Amino acid sequence: MDMQVSFLDRLFEAGLLIETGVDGLYGRSGQFEDVIAAFERLIDRTGGPDGAEAIRFPPGMNRAYFEASGYMKSFPQLAGTIHSFCGCELDHVSLLKCMEDGQDWTKGQEATDIVLTPAACYPLYPTIAKRGAVKAGGQLYDLQSYCFRHEPSKDPARQQLFRMREYVFMGPQDQVMAFRQRWMDRGTEMMRSVGLDVHIDVANDPFFGRAGRLLVNNQRDQNLKFELLIPITSVEKPTACMSFNYHQDQFGLKWGLHFESGEPVHTACVGFGLERIALALFHTHGLDVAEWPDDVRRVLWG
Amino acid sequence: MDMQVSFLDRLFEAGLLIETGVDGLYGRSGQFEDVIAAFERLIDRTGGPDGAEAIRFPPGMNRAYFEASGYMKSFPQLAGTIHSFCGCELDHVSLLKCMEDGQDWTKGQEATDIVLTPAACYPLYPTIAKRGAVKAGGQLYDLQSYCFRHEPSKDPARQQLFRMREYVFMGPQDQVMAFRQRWMDRGTEMMRSVGLDVHIDVANDPFFGRAGRLLVNNQRDQNLKFELLIPITSVEKPTACMSFNYHQDQFGLKWGLHFESGEPVHTACVGFGLERIALALFHTHGLDVAEWPDDVRRVLWG
């Protein structure tokens, strides 16, 4: 914890992250953004030859899709719904009175049709399902968006609004498994090429409550989730900077994603936590990019 | 209206925008994003020599700053507050029951400390105020973020989540006025260089209710807001693709932004509606970028 606070303070002092008064919500300097852009170009060079279809969703998604995803079953504490004022002029007068009196004015806000995107690939599955059958050889997508998770923290590597870059493959089981393995190998190689010390381990999602324990065990027993870990503020508890998730045919069944034959597709997604990777680079090589090792700079900026 | 729907349908058919089931919430294709990236590079080349400090805030801001901004006085209908589930395991059981029964489960969501950013520069003023006095010659900032406005619409140029690029200058009145005028000239020149038919006119913000009428008149009478307009789905009602806003010393006083002497700074911001500019380009030059005029392609892609 102390190391997290001290790294956060150093990032503020160096101006790389900018305080906003809310834990886990930070501005980024031009230099910080430049590191993220450079790492994304490395991702482009690595994944580019695969010919994925690029789609960029905004940071919010259709609430109906979000509800159907089951996210509120597994991670209710992390979701962010968007609410608006929908009243008349008289309601507005009351609202302003309420704010003036320092009372809680947010009670009158009503839920809109939009929920913040919890992971870049959430809006993808229902979108692709509407396009009809998936090709026999499978289909590959390239995504990136800001994501929201309500978990205020002093750990700079646990932000409430952060960017996730993802590749998603939907197709036959063997190719889906091969896709995931390929990115475990590529991810390890990419991180080593920029001087980061990594290892990959089996992992689980933060399922809510005691009932969630079962889901955790099931996910781990079946090796459905792996994470690429890099020490940032702790060597004992390194930070997950990539995750590699195999959904079996769960999403195929849930969203009606199927082959021409009617059989559900298998899916997997591979995600890069872009802020976490930038933070791992700053933590490993120092806060002054000009001082980073030449070979790392060469990989990132050519 | 019909022209708006038909343009939106053509954008869907061409795959440039992607339906999500919510009006004003769309995915973007790689090609659409490439046009936005190219136009941002044109902005960089134009504004780069001014040496602005680049800051990138995430798409949400501190609710306390949002409340202090007065946004709920002027535009309550457009704001989006972020709410989360903060209950225990028993509450979670009730929540899931509520969802299963098809009832409104969002009533139990509680407001977080974060509100969606309504315009890219909103988080900037309180951030800079904390840094102390503003330099006598003024300070210049370069911002970009996704912004939210709750105004569902079939007009592709009126989206609920869209990107705004901004320059903000804070300093002495005469330099602030000169900054705004410089960007009105530059904006006109930039749009002409990519083949867009523009004019600039005095404008006003969409202040809420009858009381808002006074604010509209005041803003127009004092020439505080101009917009750069480009015909997209209507020649009679062209779309605002840039805005040029002079805040006098209002923000200086509100946020405590002052010179060493204690005198409040004047401020102005210049905003680019990035999706609107991309849509103006597609509407003017056609949905196939390969068919755009050579001189336009040369300005955008070199």
Coordinates of C-alpha atoms in Angstrom, one line a residue:
Chain A
M1 CA 0.0 0.0 0.0
D2 CA 2.7 2.5 1.0
M3 CA 4.6 1.7 -2.2
Q4 CA 1.5 2.3 -4.2
V5 CA 0.9 5.7 -2.6
S6 CA 4.6 6.7 -3.0
F7 CA 4.6 5.7 -6.7
L8 CA 1.3 7.6 -7.3
D9 CA 2.9 10.7 -5.6
R10 CA 6.0 10.4 -7.8
L11 CA 3.8 10.2 -10.9
F12 CA 1.9 13.4 -9.7
E13 CA 5.2 15.2 -9.0
A14 CA 6.6 14.3 -12.4
G15 CA 3.4 15.5 -13.9
L16 CA 2.7 12.2 -15.7
L17 CA -0.6 11.8 -13.9
I18 CA -2.7 14.7 -12.8
E19 CA -4.8 14.7 -9.6
T20 CA -8.5 15.3 -10.0
G21 CA -9.5 14.9 -6.3
V22 CA -11.0 11.4 -6.9
D23 CA -8.9 8.3 -6.2
G24 CA -8.5 6.3 -9.5
L25 CA -9.5 9.2 -11.7
Y26 CA -6.5 11.0 -13.2
G27 CA -5.5 13.3 -16.1
R28 CA -2.6 12.1 -18.3
S29 CA 0.3 14.3 -19.5
G30 CA 1.2 14.4 -23.2
Q31 CA 4.3 12.3 -22.3
F32 CA 2.2 9.6 -20.7
E33 CA -0.1 9.5 -23.7
D34 CA 2.9 9.3 -26.0
V35 CA 4.0 6.1 -24.3
I36 CA 0.6 4.6 -24.7
A37 CA 0.5 5.6 -28.3
A38 CA 3.9 4.0 -28.9
F39 CA 2.9 0.8 -27.2
E40 CA -0.3 0.7 -29.3
R41 CA 1.8 0.9 -32.4
L42 CA 3.8 -2.1 -31.2
I43 CA 0.5 -3.9 -30.7
D44 CA -0.5 -2.9 -34.3
R45 CA 2.8 -4.2 -35.7
T46 CA 2.4 -7.5 -33.8
G47 CA -1.3 -8.1 -34.5
G48 CA -1.6 -6.3 -37.8
P49 CA -0.7 -9.2 -40.1
D50 CA -3.7 -11.1 -38.7
G51 CA -6.1 -8.7 -40.5
A52 CA -8.6 -8.1 -37.7
E53 CA -11.6 -5.9 -38.3
A54 CA -11.0 -2.7 -36.2
I55 CA -14.1 -1.3 -34.4
R56 CA -14.0 1.5 -31.8
F57 CA -16.9 1.7 -29.5
P58 CA -17.4 4.8 -27.3
P59 CA -17.0 4.4 -23.5
G60 CA -20.7 3.6 -23.0
M61 CA -22.9 0.7 -24.2
N62 CA -26.6 -0.1 -24.7
R63 CA -28.0 -0.9 -21.2
A64 CA -30.2 -3.7 -22.7
Y65 CA -27.0 -5.5 -23.9
F66 CA -25.3 -4.8 -20.6
E67 CA -28.3 -6.4 -18.7
A68 CA -28.3 -9.4 -21.0
S69 CA -24.5 -9.9 -20.5
G70 CA -25.0 -11.0 -16.8
Y71 CA -22.5 -8.5 -15.6
M72 CA -24.7 -7.5 -12.6
K73 CA -24.7 -11.1 -11.5
S74 CA -21.0 -11.4 -11.3
F75 CA -19.6 -7.9 -10.8
P76 CA -22.4 -5.6 -9.6
Q77 CA -20.0 -3.5 -7.4
L78 CA -17.9 -2.5 -10.4
A79 CA -20.6 -1.3 -12.9
G80 CA -21.4 2.3 -13.7
T81 CA -24.9 3.2 -15.0
I82 CA -25.4 6.7 -16.5
H83 CA -28.3 8.8 -15.1
S84 CA -29.8 12.1 -16.2
F85 CA -32.2 14.7 -15.1
C86 CA -35.5 14.2 -16.9
G87 CA -37.8 16.7 -15.1
C88 CA -39.6 19.9 -16.0
E89 CA -38.8 23.4 -15.1
L90 CA -40.4 23.1 -11.7
D91 CA -38.4 20.0 -11.0
H92 CA -35.3 22.0 -12.0
V93 CA -36.1 24.7 -9.4
S94 CA -36.3 22.0 -6.7
L95 CA -33.0 20.4 -7.9
L96 CA -31.2 23.7 -7.7
K97 CA -32.6 24.4 -4.2
C98 CA -31.4 20.9 -3.2
M99 CA -27.9 21.6 -4.5
E100 CA -27.8 25.0 -2.8
D101 CA -28.8 23.5 0.5
G102 CA -26.0 21.0 0.1
Q103 CA -28.4 18.0 0.1
D104 CA -28.1 14.9 -2.1
W105 CA -29.4 16.1 -5.5
T106 CA -28.6 12.9 -7.3
K107 CA -31.6 10.9 -6.0
G108 CA -33.8 12.5 -8.7
Q109 CA -31.5 11.4 -11.6
E110 CA -33.0 8.7 -13.8
A111 CA -31.2 5.9 -15.5
T112 CA -30.5 6.5 -19.2
D113 CA -30.2 3.7 -21.9
I114 CA -26.4 3.8 -21.5
V115 CA -24.0 2.0 -19.1
L116 CA -20.3 2.6 -19.0
T117 CA -18.4 -0.1 -20.9
P118 CA -16.8 -2.5 -18.3
A119 CA -14.4 -4.2 -20.8
A120 CA -13.8 -3.2 -24.4
C121 CA -15.3 -6.3 -25.9
Y122 CA -18.7 -6.2 -24.1
P123 CA -20.5 -4.3 -26.9
L124 CA -19.0 -6.5 -29.6
Y125 CA -20.8 -9.8 -29.1
P126 CA -24.4 -8.5 -29.6
T127 CA -23.2 -6.4 -32.5
I128 CA -21.7 -9.3 -34.4
A129 CA -24.6 -11.6 -33.6
K130 CA -26.9 -9.2 -35.6
R131 CA -24.7 -9.7 -38.7
G132 CA -25.6 -13.3 -39.1
A133 CA -23.6 -16.6 -39.2
V134 CA -19.9 -16.5 -38.3
K135 CA -17.5 -17.8 -41.1
A136 CA -16.3 -21.4 -40.7
G137 CA -12.7 -20.2 -40.3
G138 CA -13.7 -17.7 -37.6
Q139 CA -13.7 -13.9 -37.3
L140 CA -11.2 -11.6 -35.6
Y141 CA -11.8 -8.1 -34.1
D142 CA -9.6 -5.3 -32.8
L143 CA -11.1 -3.1 -30.1
Q144 CA -10.0 -0.3 -27.8
S145 CA -12.0 1.9 -25.4
Y146 CA -12.1 3.6 -22.1
C147 CA -13.6 1.2 -19.5
F148 CA -15.1 2.0 -16.1
R149 CA -14.8 0.0 -12.9
H150 CA -16.0 1.5 -9.6
E151 CA -13.1 0.6 -7.4
P152 CA -11.5 3.8 -6.0
S153 CA -7.9 3.1 -5.0
K154 CA -4.6 4.8 -4.3
D155 CA -2.9 2.2 -6.5
P156 CA -2.1 4.0 -9.8
A157 CA -2.5 0.7 -11.5
R158 CA -6.1 0.4 -10.4
Q159 CA -8.0 3.3 -12.0
Q160 CA -11.7 3.8 -12.3
L161 CA -11.5 5.0 -16.0
F162 CA -8.7 3.3 -18.0
R163 CA -8.1 2.1 -21.6
M164 CA -8.2 -1.5 -22.7
R165 CA -7.0 -2.7 -26.1
E166 CA -8.4 -6.1 -27.1
Y167 CA -8.4 -8.7 -29.8
V168 CA -11.4 -11.0 -29.9
F169 CA -11.6 -14.2 -31.9
M170 CA -14.8 -16.2 -32.5
G171 CA -14.6 -19.5 -34.3
P172 CA -14.0 -23.3 -33.9
Q173 CA -12.7 -24.4 -30.6
D174 CA -9.2 -25.4 -31.7
Q175 CA -8.6 -22.2 -33.5
V176 CA -9.8 -20.2 -30.5
M177 CA -7.5 -22.0 -28.2
A178 CA -4.6 -21.5 -30.7
F179 CA -5.4 -17.8 -30.9
R180 CA -5.2 -17.4 -27.1
Q181 CA -1.9 -19.3 -26.9
R182 CA -0.4 -17.3 -29.8
W183 CA -1.1 -14.1 -27.8
M184 CA 0.3 -15.5 -24.6
D185 CA 3.5 -16.1 -26.5
R186 CA 3.4 -12.8 -28.4
G187 CA 2.5 -10.8 -25.2
T188 CA 5.5 -12.3 -23.4
E189 CA 7.8 -11.5 -26.3
M190 CA 6.4 -7.9 -26.6
M191 CA 6.9 -7.1 -22.9
R192 CA 10.5 -8.6 -23.0
S193 CA 11.3 -6.4 -26.0
V194 CA 10.5 -3.3 -24.0
G195 CA 12.5 -4.6 -21.0
L196 CA 9.7 -5.7 -18.7
D197 CA 10.0 -8.7 -16.4
V198 CA 6.9 -10.9 -17.0
H199 CA 5.4 -14.2 -16.1
I200 CA 2.0 -15.7 -17.0
D201 CA -0.2 -17.4 -14.4
V202 CA -3.7 -18.8 -14.1
A203 CA -6.2 -16.2 -12.8
N204 CA -9.8 -15.4 -11.9
D205 CA -12.2 -12.5 -12.2
P206 CA -13.3 -10.7 -9.0
F207 CA -16.7 -12.4 -8.7
F208 CA -19.0 -10.8 -6.1
G209 CA -19.9 -12.3 -2.8
R210 CA -19.7 -15.8 -1.3
A211 CA -21.6 -17.3 -4.3
G212 CA -18.8 -15.9 -6.5
R213 CA -16.4 -18.3 -4.8
L214 CA -17.8 -21.1 -6.9
L215 CA -17.3 -19.2 -10.1
V216 CA -13.7 -18.4 -9.1
N217 CA -13.0 -22.1 -8.5
N218 CA -14.6 -23.2 -11.7
Q219 CA -12.8 -20.6 -13.7
R220 CA -9.4 -21.5 -12.2
D221 CA -10.0 -25.3 -12.4
Q222 CA -10.7 -25.1 -16.1
N223 CA -7.8 -22.7 -16.9
L224 CA -10.3 -20.2 -18.5
K225 CA -8.3 -17.1 -17.6
F226 CA -4.6 -16.4 -17.6
E227 CA -2.9 -13.1 -16.8
L228 CA 0.5 -11.7 -17.8
L229 CA 1.9 -10.2 -14.6
I230 CA 4.5 -7.5 -14.2
P231 CA 5.8 -6.2 -10.9
I232 CA 4.9 -2.5 -10.5
T233 CA 4.5 -1.5 -6.8
S234 CA 5.0 -5.1 -5.5
V235 CA 7.1 -8.1 -6.4
E236 CA 4.9 -10.5 -4.4
K237 CA 1.7 -9.2 -5.9
P238 CA 2.6 -8.2 -9.5
T239 CA 0.0 -6.4 -11.6
A240 CA -2.0 -8.0 -14.4
C241 CA -1.1 -6.1 -17.5
M242 CA -2.7 -8.5 -20.0
S243 CA -5.4 -11.1 -19.7
F244 CA -6.2 -14.1 -21.9
N245 CA -9.8 -15.4 -21.6
Y246 CA -11.4 -18.4 -23.1
H247 CA -15.2 -18.3 -22.9
Q248 CA -15.8 -21.8 -24.3
D249 CA -19.2 -21.6 -26.1
Q250 CA -20.8 -19.5 -23.3
F251 CA -20.9 -16.3 -25.3
G252 CA -21.8 -18.1 -28.5
L253 CA -24.9 -19.5 -26.7
K254 CA -25.7 -16.3 -24.8
W255 CA -25.6 -14.0 -27.8
G256 CA -26.7 -16.4 -30.5
L257 CA -23.3 -16.3 -32.2
H258 CA -23.2 -19.4 -34.5
F259 CA -21.8 -20.9 -37.6
E260 CA -23.9 -21.4 -40.8
S261 CA -24.7 -24.9 -39.4
G262 CA -26.3 -23.4 -36.3
E263 CA -23.6 -24.7 -34.0
P264 CA -22.5 -22.0 -31.4
V265 CA -19.0 -20.5 -31.9
H266 CA -16.3 -20.6 -29.2
T267 CA -14.8 -17.2 -28.3
A268 CA -11.7 -15.9 -26.6
C269 CA -10.4 -12.4 -25.9
V270 CA -7.0 -11.0 -25.2
G271 CA -6.8 -7.7 -23.4
F272 CA -4.0 -5.1 -22.9
G273 CA -4.3 -2.8 -19.9
L274 CA -2.8 0.2 -21.5
E275 CA -2.4 2.4 -18.5
R276 CA -0.9 -0.5 -16.5
I277 CA 1.7 -1.2 -19.3
A278 CA 2.7 2.5 -19.4
L279 CA 3.0 2.4 -15.6
A280 CA 5.1 -0.7 -15.7
L281 CA 7.4 1.0 -18.2
F282 CA 7.7 4.1 -16.0
H283 CA 8.3 2.0 -12.9
T284 CA 10.9 -0.2 -14.5
H285 CA 12.8 2.4 -16.6
G286 CA 12.2 5.6 -14.6
L287 CA 9.9 8.6 -14.9
D288 CA 12.1 10.3 -17.5
V289 CA 11.5 8.7 -20.9
A290 CA 14.7 10.3 -22.3
E291 CA 16.7 8.1 -19.8
W292 CA 15.1 4.8 -20.8
P293 CA 17.4 2.2 -22.3
D294 CA 18.2 2.7 -26.0
D295 CA 16.9 -0.6 -27.1
V296 CA 13.5 0.0 -25.3
R297 CA 13.2 3.5 -26.9
R298 CA 14.1 1.9 -30.3
V299 CA 11.3 -0.6 -30.0
L300 CA 8.8 2.0 -29.0
W301 CA 9.8 5.0 -31.2
G302 CA 11.8 3.4 -34.0
Chain B
M1 CA -35.1 15.0 -40.3
D2 CA -35.6 12.6 -43.2
M3 CA -32.2 13.6 -44.6
Q4 CA -30.7 12.9 -41.2
V5 CA -32.2 9.4 -41.0
S6 CA -31.2 8.7 -44.6
F7 CA -27.6 9.9 -44.0
L8 CA -27.4 7.8 -40.8
D9 CA -28.7 4.7 -42.7
R10 CA -26.1 5.2 -45.4
L11 CA -23.4 5.4 -42.8
F12 CA -24.6 2.1 -41.2
E13 CA -24.8 0.5 -44.6
A14 CA -21.2 1.6 -45.5
G15 CA -20.1 0.3 -42.1
L16 CA -18.6 3.6 -41.1
L17 CA -20.9 3.8 -38.1
I18 CA -22.2 0.7 -36.3
E19 CA -25.6 0.5 -34.7
T20 CA -25.8 -0.3 -30.9
G21 CA -29.6 -0.1 -30.5
V22 CA -29.5 3.3 -28.8
D23 CA -29.9 6.5 -30.8
G24 CA -26.8 8.7 -30.7
L25 CA -24.6 5.8 -29.5
Y26 CA -22.5 4.2 -32.3
G27 CA -19.5 2.1 -32.9
R28 CA -16.9 3.5 -35.4
S29 CA -15.1 1.6 -38.1
G30 CA -11.4 1.7 -38.6
Q31 CA -11.9 3.9 -41.6
F32 CA -14.0 6.4 -39.6
E33 CA -11.3 6.5 -36.9
D34 CA -8.6 7.0 -39.5
V35 CA -10.3 10.1 -40.8
I36 CA -10.5 11.5 -37.2
A37 CA -6.8 10.7 -36.6
A38 CA -5.8 12.4 -39.9
F39 CA -7.8 15.5 -39.0
E40 CA -6.3 15.6 -35.5
R41 CA -2.8 15.6 -37.1
L42 CA -3.9 18.6 -39.1
I43 CA -4.9 20.3 -35.8
D44 CA -1.5 19.3 -34.4
R45 CA 0.3 20.9 -37.3
T46 CA -1.8 24.0 -37.1
G47 CA -1.7 24.5 -33.4
G48 CA 1.6 22.8 -32.6
P49 CA 3.9 25.9 -33.0
D50 CA 1.9 27.6 -30.2
G51 CA 3.5 25.1 -27.7
A52 CA 0.3 24.3 -25.7
E53 CA 0.6 21.9 -22.7
A54 CA -1.2 18.7 -23.7
I55 CA -3.4 17.1 -21.0
R56 CA -5.8 14.2 -21.6
F57 CA -8.5 13.7 -19.1
P58 CA -10.6 10.5 -19.1
P59 CA -14.3 10.8 -20.1
G60 CA -15.4 11.4 -16.5
M61 CA -14.7 14.2 -14.0
N62 CA -14.8 14.8 -10.2
R63 CA -18.5 15.4 -9.3
A64 CA -17.5 18.1 -6.8
Y65 CA -15.9 20.1 -9.7
F66 CA -18.9 19.4 -11.9
E67 CA -21.3 20.7 -9.2
A68 CA -19.2 23.9 -8.7
S69 CA -19.2 24.5 -12.5
G70 CA -22.9 25.4 -12.5
Y71 CA -23.6 23.0 -15.3
M72 CA -26.8 21.7 -13.6
K73 CA -28.1 25.3 -13.6
S74 CA -27.7 25.8 -17.3
F75 CA -27.9 22.3 -18.9
P76 CA -29.4 19.8 -16.4
Q77 CA -31.0 17.8 -19.2
L78 CA -27.7 17.0 -20.8
A79 CA -25.6 15.8 -17.9
G80 CA -24.8 12.2 -17.1
T81 CA -24.0 11.2 -13.5
I82 CA -22.4 7.8 -12.9
H83 CA -24.1 5.5 -10.4
S84 CA -23.0 2.1 -8.9
F85 CA -24.4 -0.7 -6.7
C86 CA -23.1 -0.2 -3.2
G87 CA -25.1 -2.9 -1.4
C88 CA -24.3 -6.1 0.5
E89 CA -24.9 -9.7 -0.6
L90 CA -28.6 -9.6 0.5
D91 CA -29.1 -6.4 -1.5
H92 CA -27.5 -8.2 -4.5
V93 CA -30.1 -11.0 -4.2
S94 CA -32.9 -8.5 -4.3
L95 CA -31.3 -6.7 -7.3
L96 CA -31.1 -9.9 -9.3
K97 CA -34.7 -10.8 -8.4
C98 CA -35.7 -7.3 -9.6
M99 CA -33.9 -7.8 -12.9
E100 CA -35.3 -11.2 -13.4
D101 CA -38.8 -9.9 -12.9
G102 CA -38.2 -7.2 -15.5
Q103 CA -38.6 -4.4 -13.0
D104 CA -36.6 -1.2 -12.8
W105 CA -33.4 -2.3 -11.0
T106 CA -31.6 1.0 -11.5
K107 CA -33.4 2.8 -8.6
G108 CA -31.0 1.2 -6.1
Q109 CA -27.9 2.5 -7.9
E110 CA -26.1 5.2 -5.9
A111 CA -24.2 8.2 -7.3
T112 CA -20.5 7.8 -7.4
D113 CA -18.0 10.7 -7.2
I114 CA -17.7 10.8 -11.0
V115 CA -19.8 12.6 -13.7
L116 CA -19.3 12.2 -17.4
T117 CA -17.4 15.1 -18.9
P118 CA -19.7 17.5 -20.7
A119 CA -17.0 19.3 -22.6
A120 CA -13.3 18.5 -22.8
C121 CA -12.2 21.6 -20.9
Y122 CA -14.5 21.2 -17.8
P123 CA -11.9 19.4 -15.7
L124 CA -9.1 21.8 -16.7
Y125 CA -10.0 25.0 -14.8
P126 CA -10.0 23.6 -11.3
T127 CA -6.9 21.6 -12.1
I128 CA -4.9 24.7 -13.2
A129 CA -6.3 26.8 -10.3
K130 CA -4.6 24.4 -7.9
R131 CA -1.2 25.1 -9.6
G132 CA -1.1 28.7 -8.4
A133 CA -0.9 32.0 -10.2
V134 CA -1.1 32.2 -14.0
K135 CA 1.8 33.6 -15.9
A136 CA 1.5 37.3 -17.0
G137 CA 1.7 36.3 -20.7
G138 CA -1.0 33.6 -20.2
Q139 CA -1.1 29.8 -20.4
L140 CA -2.3 27.5 -23.3
Y141 CA -3.7 24.0 -23.0
D142 CA -4.5 21.3 -25.5
L143 CA -7.3 18.8 -24.6
Q144 CA -9.2 16.0 -26.1
S145 CA -11.8 13.6 -24.6
Y146 CA -15.0 11.7 -25.1
C147 CA -17.9 13.9 -23.9
F148 CA -21.4 12.9 -22.9
R149 CA -24.7 14.8 -23.6
H150 CA -28.0 13.1 -23.0
E151 CA -29.8 14.1 -26.2
P152 CA -30.8 10.9 -28.1
S153 CA -31.3 11.7 -31.8
K154 CA -31.4 10.2 -35.2
D155 CA -29.1 12.9 -36.5
P156 CA -25.6 11.3 -36.8
A157 CA -24.1 14.7 -36.0
R158 CA -25.8 14.7 -32.6
Q159 CA -24.3 11.8 -30.7
Q160 CA -24.6 11.1 -27.0
L161 CA -20.9 10.1 -26.7
F162 CA -18.5 12.0 -29.0
R163 CA -15.0 13.4 -29.0
M164 CA -14.1 17.1 -28.6
R165 CA -10.6 18.5 -29.2
E166 CA -10.0 21.8 -27.5
Y167 CA -7.5 24.6 -27.0
V168 CA -7.9 26.7 -23.9
F169 CA -6.1 30.0 -23.3
M170 CA -6.1 31.8 -20.0
G171 CA -4.5 35.2 -19.7
P172 CA -4.9 39.0 -20.2
Q173 CA -8.2 40.0 -22.0
D174 CA -6.6 41.3 -25.2
Q175 CA -4.5 38.1 -25.7
V176 CA -7.5 35.9 -25.0
M177 CA -9.6 37.8 -27.6
A178 CA -6.7 37.5 -30.1
F179 CA -6.4 33.8 -29.4
R180 CA -10.1 33.3 -30.2
Q181 CA -9.9 35.4 -33.4
R182 CA -6.7 33.5 -34.5
W183 CA -8.6 30.2 -34.3
M184 CA -11.6 31.5 -36.1
D185 CA -9.3 32.4 -39.0
R186 CA -7.3 29.1 -38.7
G187 CA -10.5 27.0 -38.4
T188 CA -11.9 28.6 -41.6
E189 CA -8.6 28.0 -43.4
M190 CA -8.3 24.4 -42.2
M191 CA -11.8 23.5 -43.3
R192 CA -11.3 25.1 -46.7
S193 CA -8.1 23.1 -47.1
V194 CA -10.1 19.9 -46.8
G195 CA -12.8 21.1 -49.2
L196 CA -15.5 22.0 -46.7
D197 CA -17.9 24.9 -47.2
V198 CA -17.9 26.9 -44.0
H199 CA -19.2 30.1 -42.5
I200 CA -18.9 31.5 -39.0
D201 CA -21.9 32.9 -37.1
V202 CA -22.7 34.2 -33.6
A203 CA -24.3 31.4 -31.5
N204 CA -25.6 30.4 -28.1
D205 CA -25.6 27.4 -25.8
P206 CA -28.8 25.4 -25.2
F207 CA -29.7 26.9 -21.8
F208 CA -32.5 25.0 -20.1
G209 CA -36.1 26.4 -19.6
R210 CA -37.6 29.8 -19.9
A211 CA -35.1 31.3 -17.5
G212 CA -32.4 30.2 -20.0
R213 CA -33.8 32.6 -22.6
L214 CA -32.1 35.5 -20.7
L215 CA -28.8 33.7 -20.8
V216 CA -29.2 33.1 -24.5
N217 CA -29.9 36.8 -25.2
N218 CA -27.0 37.9 -23.0
Q219 CA -24.6 35.5 -24.7
R220 CA -25.6 36.5 -28.2
D221 CA -25.7 40.3 -27.4
Q222 CA -22.1 40.2 -26.1
N223 CA -20.8 38.0 -28.9
L224 CA -19.5 35.5 -26.4
K225 CA -20.0 32.4 -28.6
F226 CA -19.3 31.8 -32.3
E227 CA -19.7 28.6 -34.3
L228 CA -18.1 27.4 -37.5
L229 CA -21.0 25.9 -39.4
I230 CA -20.9 23.3 -42.2
P231 CA -23.9 22.0 -44.1
I232 CA -24.2 18.2 -43.4
T233 CA -27.8 17.0 -43.6
S234 CA -29.3 20.5 -44.1
V235 CA -28.1 23.7 -45.9
E236 CA -30.6 25.9 -44.0
K237 CA -29.5 24.5 -40.7
P238 CA -25.8 23.8 -41.0
T239 CA -24.0 21.9 -38.2
A240 CA -21.7 23.5 -35.7
C241 CA -18.3 21.8 -36.2
M242 CA -16.2 24.2 -34.1
S243 CA -17.1 26.7 -31.4
F244 CA -15.2 29.7 -30.1
N245 CA -16.1 30.7 -26.6
Y246 CA -15.0 33.8 -24.7
H247 CA -15.8 33.5 -21.0
Q248 CA -14.7 37.0 -20.0
D249 CA -13.4 36.7 -16.4
Q250 CA -16.2 34.4 -15.3
F251 CA -14.1 31.2 -15.0
G252 CA -11.2 33.2 -13.6
L253 CA -13.5 34.4 -10.8
K254 CA -15.4 31.0 -10.4
W255 CA -12.3 28.9 -10.1
G256 CA -9.9 31.4 -8.5
L257 CA -7.7 31.5 -11.6
H258 CA -5.6 34.7 -11.2
F259 CA -2.4 36.4 -12.0
E260 CA 0.4 37.0 -9.5
S261 CA -1.3 40.3 -8.8
G262 CA -4.5 38.6 -7.7
E263 CA -6.4 39.9 -10.7
P264 CA -8.6 37.2 -12.3
V265 CA -7.6 35.8 -15.7
H266 CA -9.8 36.0 -18.8
T267 CA -10.3 32.7 -20.6
A268 CA -11.5 31.4 -24.0
C269 CA -11.8 27.9 -25.4
V270 CA -11.9 26.7 -29.0
G271 CA -13.4 23.3 -29.6
F272 CA -13.4 20.9 -32.6
G273 CA -16.4 18.4 -32.8
L274 CA -14.3 15.5 -34.2
E275 CA -17.2 13.2 -35.2
R276 CA -19.0 16.2 -36.8
I277 CA -16.0 17.1 -38.9
A278 CA -15.5 13.5 -40.0
L279 CA -19.3 13.4 -40.9
A280 CA -19.0 16.7 -42.9
L281 CA -16.1 15.2 -44.8
F282 CA -18.0 12.0 -45.6
H283 CA -21.1 13.9 -46.5
T284 CA -19.2 16.3 -48.8
H285 CA -16.8 14.0 -50.5
G286 CA -18.6 10.7 -50.3
L287 CA -18.5 7.5 -48.2
D288 CA -15.5 6.0 -50.0
V289 CA -12.3 7.8 -48.8
A290 CA -10.4 6.4 -51.9
E291 CA -12.7 8.6 -54.0
W292 CA -12.1 11.8 -52.2
P293 CA -10.4 14.7 -54.1
D294 CA -6.7 14.3 -54.4
D295 CA -5.9 17.7 -52.7
V296 CA -8.1 16.8 -49.7
R297 CA -6.4 13.4 -49.4
R298 CA -3.0 15.1 -49.6
V299 CA -3.8 17.5 -46.8
L300 CA -5.1 14.7 -44.6
W301 CA -2.7 11.9 -45.4
G302 CA 0.3 13.7 -46.9

